[in-house]
Coordinates of C-alpha atoms in Angstrom, one line a residue:
M1 CA -30.9 -9.1 92.2
V2 CA -32.6 -12.4 93.1
R3 CA -35.7 -10.5 94.3
A4 CA -35.8 -8.4 91.2
E5 CA -36.3 -11.5 89.1
L6 CA -34.8 -9.8 86.1
G7 CA -31.7 -12.0 85.7
L8 CA -28.6 -12.8 87.7
D9 CA -24.9 -12.6 87.3
P10 CA -23.4 -15.8 85.8
W11 CA -22.3 -17.5 89.1
D12 CA -25.7 -16.8 90.7
V13 CA -27.5 -18.2 87.6
F14 CA -25.6 -21.3 88.3
H15 CA -26.2 -21.2 92.1
Q16 CA -29.9 -20.7 91.5
G17 CA -30.0 -23.6 89.0
V18 CA -28.3 -25.9 91.5
S19 CA -30.7 -24.6 94.2
E20 CA -33.7 -25.5 92.1
H21 CA -32.6 -29.1 91.7
T22 CA -31.4 -29.7 95.3
G23 CA -33.8 -27.8 97.4
L24 CA -31.0 -26.0 99.2
S25 CA -31.1 -22.2 99.6
I26 CA -29.1 -20.2 97.0
G27 CA -26.8 -18.9 99.8
T28 CA -26.0 -22.5 100.9
V29 CA -25.3 -23.5 97.3
S30 CA -23.0 -20.5 97.1
I31 CA -21.0 -21.7 100.1
I32 CA -20.7 -25.2 98.8
V33 CA -19.6 -24.1 95.4
G34 CA -17.1 -21.7 96.8
A35 CA -15.6 -24.4 98.9
L36 CA -15.4 -26.8 95.9
V37 CA -13.8 -24.1 93.8
L38 CA -11.3 -23.5 96.6
L39 CA -10.2 -27.1 96.4
L40 CA -9.1 -26.3 92.7
W41 CA -6.6 -23.9 94.1
W42 CA -4.4 -26.8 95.4
P43 CA -3.0 -27.9 92.0
L44 CA -2.9 -24.3 90.9
R45 CA -0.6 -23.4 93.9
E46 CA -2.8 -20.5 95.0
R47 CA -2.7 -19.4 98.6
P48 CA -5.9 -18.5 100.3
G49 CA -6.2 -15.6 102.9
L50 CA -8.7 -14.4 105.4
G51 CA -10.6 -12.7 102.6
T52 CA -10.8 -16.0 100.7
V53 CA -12.3 -18.0 103.6
S54 CA -14.6 -15.1 104.6
N55 CA -15.8 -14.9 101.0
V56 CA -16.8 -18.5 101.0
F57 CA -19.0 -18.3 104.0
L58 CA -20.1 -14.6 104.4
V59 CA -21.4 -14.2 100.8
G60 CA -23.8 -17.1 101.1
L61 CA -24.9 -16.3 104.6
S62 CA -25.5 -12.7 103.7
M63 CA -27.4 -13.7 100.5
D64 CA -29.8 -15.9 102.5
A65 CA -30.2 -13.3 105.2
T66 CA -31.0 -10.5 102.7
L67 CA -33.5 -12.7 100.9
W68 CA -35.2 -13.3 104.3
L69 CA -35.4 -9.6 104.9
L70 CA -36.4 -8.4 101.5
P71 CA -40.0 -8.9 100.5
H72 CA -41.0 -9.9 97.0
A73 CA -41.7 -7.0 94.7
D74 CA -44.5 -7.1 92.1
A75 CA -44.3 -3.6 90.6
L76 CA -41.7 -3.3 87.8
V77 CA -40.4 0.0 89.1
F78 CA -39.4 -1.6 92.4
R79 CA -37.9 -4.6 90.7
I80 CA -35.7 -2.3 88.5
A81 CA -34.7 -0.4 91.6
L82 CA -33.7 -3.7 93.3
L83 CA -31.7 -4.8 90.3
V84 CA -29.8 -1.5 90.0
A85 CA -29.1 -1.5 93.8
G86 CA -27.8 -5.1 93.5
V87 CA -25.4 -4.4 90.7
V88 CA -24.0 -1.3 92.4
L89 CA -23.6 -3.0 95.7
N90 CA -21.7 -5.8 94.0
G91 CA -19.3 -3.3 92.5
A92 CA -18.9 -1.7 95.9
A93 CA -18.3 -5.0 97.6
T94 CA -15.6 -5.9 95.0
G95 CA -13.8 -2.6 95.6
L96 CA -14.0 -3.1 99.4
Y97 CA -12.7 -6.7 99.7
I98 CA -10.0 -6.3 97.1
S99 CA -8.8 -3.0 98.8
A100 CA -8.6 -4.8 102.1
R101 CA -5.8 -7.1 100.7
F102 CA -6.7 -10.2 102.7
G103 CA -6.8 -12.5 99.7
P104 CA -9.1 -13.0 96.7
G105 CA -12.3 -14.8 96.7
P106 CA -12.4 -18.5 95.5
R107 CA -13.6 -17.6 92.0
D108 CA -11.1 -14.8 91.5
G109 CA -8.3 -17.0 92.7
L110 CA -9.3 -19.7 90.2
M111 CA -9.1 -17.1 87.5
T112 CA -5.6 -15.8 88.5
G113 CA -4.4 -19.4 89.0
L114 CA -5.5 -20.5 85.6
H115 CA -4.0 -17.4 84.2
K116 CA -0.6 -18.3 85.6
V117 CA -0.7 -22.0 84.7
T118 CA -2.0 -21.6 81.1
G119 CA -0.3 -18.3 80.2
R120 CA -3.6 -17.1 78.8
S121 CA -4.8 -13.5 79.4
I122 CA -6.8 -12.6 82.5
R123 CA -9.6 -11.4 80.1
L124 CA -9.7 -14.7 78.2
V125 CA -9.6 -16.9 81.4
R126 CA -12.3 -14.8 83.1
T127 CA -14.6 -14.8 80.0
G128 CA -14.2 -18.6 79.6
I129 CA -15.1 -19.3 83.3
E130 CA -18.1 -16.9 83.2
V131 CA -19.4 -18.3 80.0
A132 CA -19.0 -22.0 81.2
V133 CA -20.7 -21.1 84.5
L134 CA -23.5 -19.2 82.7
I135 CA -24.3 -22.0 80.3
S136 CA -24.3 -24.5 83.1
G137 CA -26.7 -22.3 85.1
I138 CA -29.0 -21.9 82.1
L139 CA -29.2 -25.6 81.6
L140 CA -30.0 -26.1 85.3
G141 CA -32.8 -23.5 85.1
G142 CA -31.2 -20.4 86.6
A143 CA -32.7 -17.0 85.8
V144 CA -31.2 -15.1 82.9
G145 CA -32.4 -11.7 81.7
V146 CA -31.7 -8.0 81.3
G147 CA -30.1 -8.1 84.8
T148 CA -27.5 -10.6 83.4
V149 CA -26.5 -8.3 80.6
L150 CA -26.6 -5.2 82.9
Y151 CA -24.2 -6.9 85.3
A152 CA -21.9 -8.0 82.6
L153 CA -21.7 -4.5 81.2
A154 CA -21.5 -2.5 84.5
I155 CA -19.5 -4.7 86.9
G156 CA -16.1 -3.8 85.3
P157 CA -16.5 0.0 85.4
L158 CA -18.2 -0.1 88.8
A159 CA -15.4 -2.2 90.3
Q160 CA -12.8 0.0 88.9
F161 CA -14.5 3.1 90.3
F162 CA -14.9 1.6 93.8
L163 CA -11.4 0.3 93.8
R164 CA -10.2 3.8 93.4
A165 CA -12.8 5.1 96.0
F166 CA -11.7 2.5 98.7
A167 CA -8.0 2.3 98.0
L168 CA -5.8 2.5 101.1
P169 CA -3.3 5.4 100.9
E170 CA 0.3 4.2 100.7
Q171 CA 2.2 5.7 103.6
Q172 CA 5.7 6.0 102.4
V173 CA 8.4 7.8 104.2
A174 CA 11.0 9.3 101.9
A175 CA 14.5 8.3 103.2
G176 CA 17.2 10.9 103.2
A177 CA 20.8 9.9 103.1
G178 CA 20.0 6.3 102.0
V179 CA 17.5 5.5 104.8
E180 CA 14.7 3.5 102.9
G181 CA 11.9 3.9 105.6
A182 CA 8.7 2.2 105.5
A183 CA 5.3 2.3 103.8
G184 CA 2.0 0.8 104.2
A185 CA -0.9 0.1 106.6
G186 CA 0.3 0.8 110.1
V187 CA 3.9 2.0 110.3
E188 CA 6.6 -0.5 109.6
A189 CA 9.3 1.7 110.7
G190 CA 12.7 0.4 110.3
V191 CA 15.9 1.9 109.1
E192 CA 16.7 -0.3 106.2
G193 CA 20.1 0.9 106.1
A194 CA 21.8 3.9 104.6
A195 CA 24.2 3.8 101.8
S196 CA 27.3 5.9 102.5
S197 CA 30.3 5.5 100.2
G198 CA 29.1 2.0 99.1
A199 CA 28.1 0.8 102.6
E200 CA 24.5 0.1 103.7
G201 CA 23.2 0.4 107.2
A202 CA 25.1 -1.6 109.8
E203 CA 27.2 -3.3 107.3
G204 CA 28.4 0.1 106.1
A205 CA 29.3 1.0 109.8
E206 CA 31.2 -2.3 110.2
G207 CA 32.9 -1.9 106.9
A208 CA 33.8 1.7 107.2
K209 CA 37.5 2.0 107.5
G210 CA 39.3 4.9 109.1
A211 CA 38.1 7.6 111.4
K212 CA 36.3 9.5 108.6
G213 CA 34.4 6.4 107.5
A214 CA 33.3 5.6 111.1
E215 CA 32.2 9.1 111.8
G216 CA 30.1 9.2 108.6
A217 CA 28.5 5.9 109.4
S218 CA 27.7 7.1 113.0
R219 CA 25.9 10.2 111.6
V220 CA 23.8 8.0 109.2
V221 CA 22.7 5.7 112.0
A222 CA 21.9 8.6 114.3
R223 CA 19.9 10.3 111.5
G224 CA 18.1 7.0 110.9
G225 CA 17.2 6.7 114.6
R226 CA 15.8 10.2 114.6
Q227 CA 13.6 9.4 111.5
R228 CA 12.4 6.3 113.1
R229 CA 11.3 8.1 116.3
A230 CA 9.6 10.7 114.2
I231 CA 7.7 8.0 112.3
L232 CA 6.6 6.3 115.5
R233 CA 5.4 9.7 117.0
R234 CA 3.2 10.2 113.9

């Protein structure tokens, strides 16, 4: 999108504007701004993850590396192609890093944090942040154009499409006879306990009174063990 010179997304308009005034690369500015935004998480009580820290550094480094590799394009047809590719790749990147579930980026975390603190809708908070950043970027001399409009209109549908495309399948094991097995990336196999006549798992075995109750609890535990071994074999 930077090489297309047809307008940037709001945050990169701001990054480019700061870059013009400081002499720093746009990627370096992106890293610094991401780190500063991350500091705002502290009063909002947001918790960063691996994806959060990776977003701060890798986006800026990748931006500078890509700008170093991509030559300037003069022909309008090539600039349009670069713009479209940039918008689509942003949508794909959004779907990938959110699906990974390692924590939101600093800017997304700011949005969700303000949403929880203020009680305002996500849409209103996100729009307010984007407008404020865009105006600041324009005042600093960042590039605004048809690319800015295209990004604003396309990033939502693209993100939704790629979130579905890259979604990790939920691996859930249906638990018969009260065994609430495990779901999710990798296998968290565990017999959560089985309800038999008001008793769950081990507590049910301990609390079962009489020979009939003990025999029923034993059958449940044995059945849970077989299900766990079957899960581990898969």
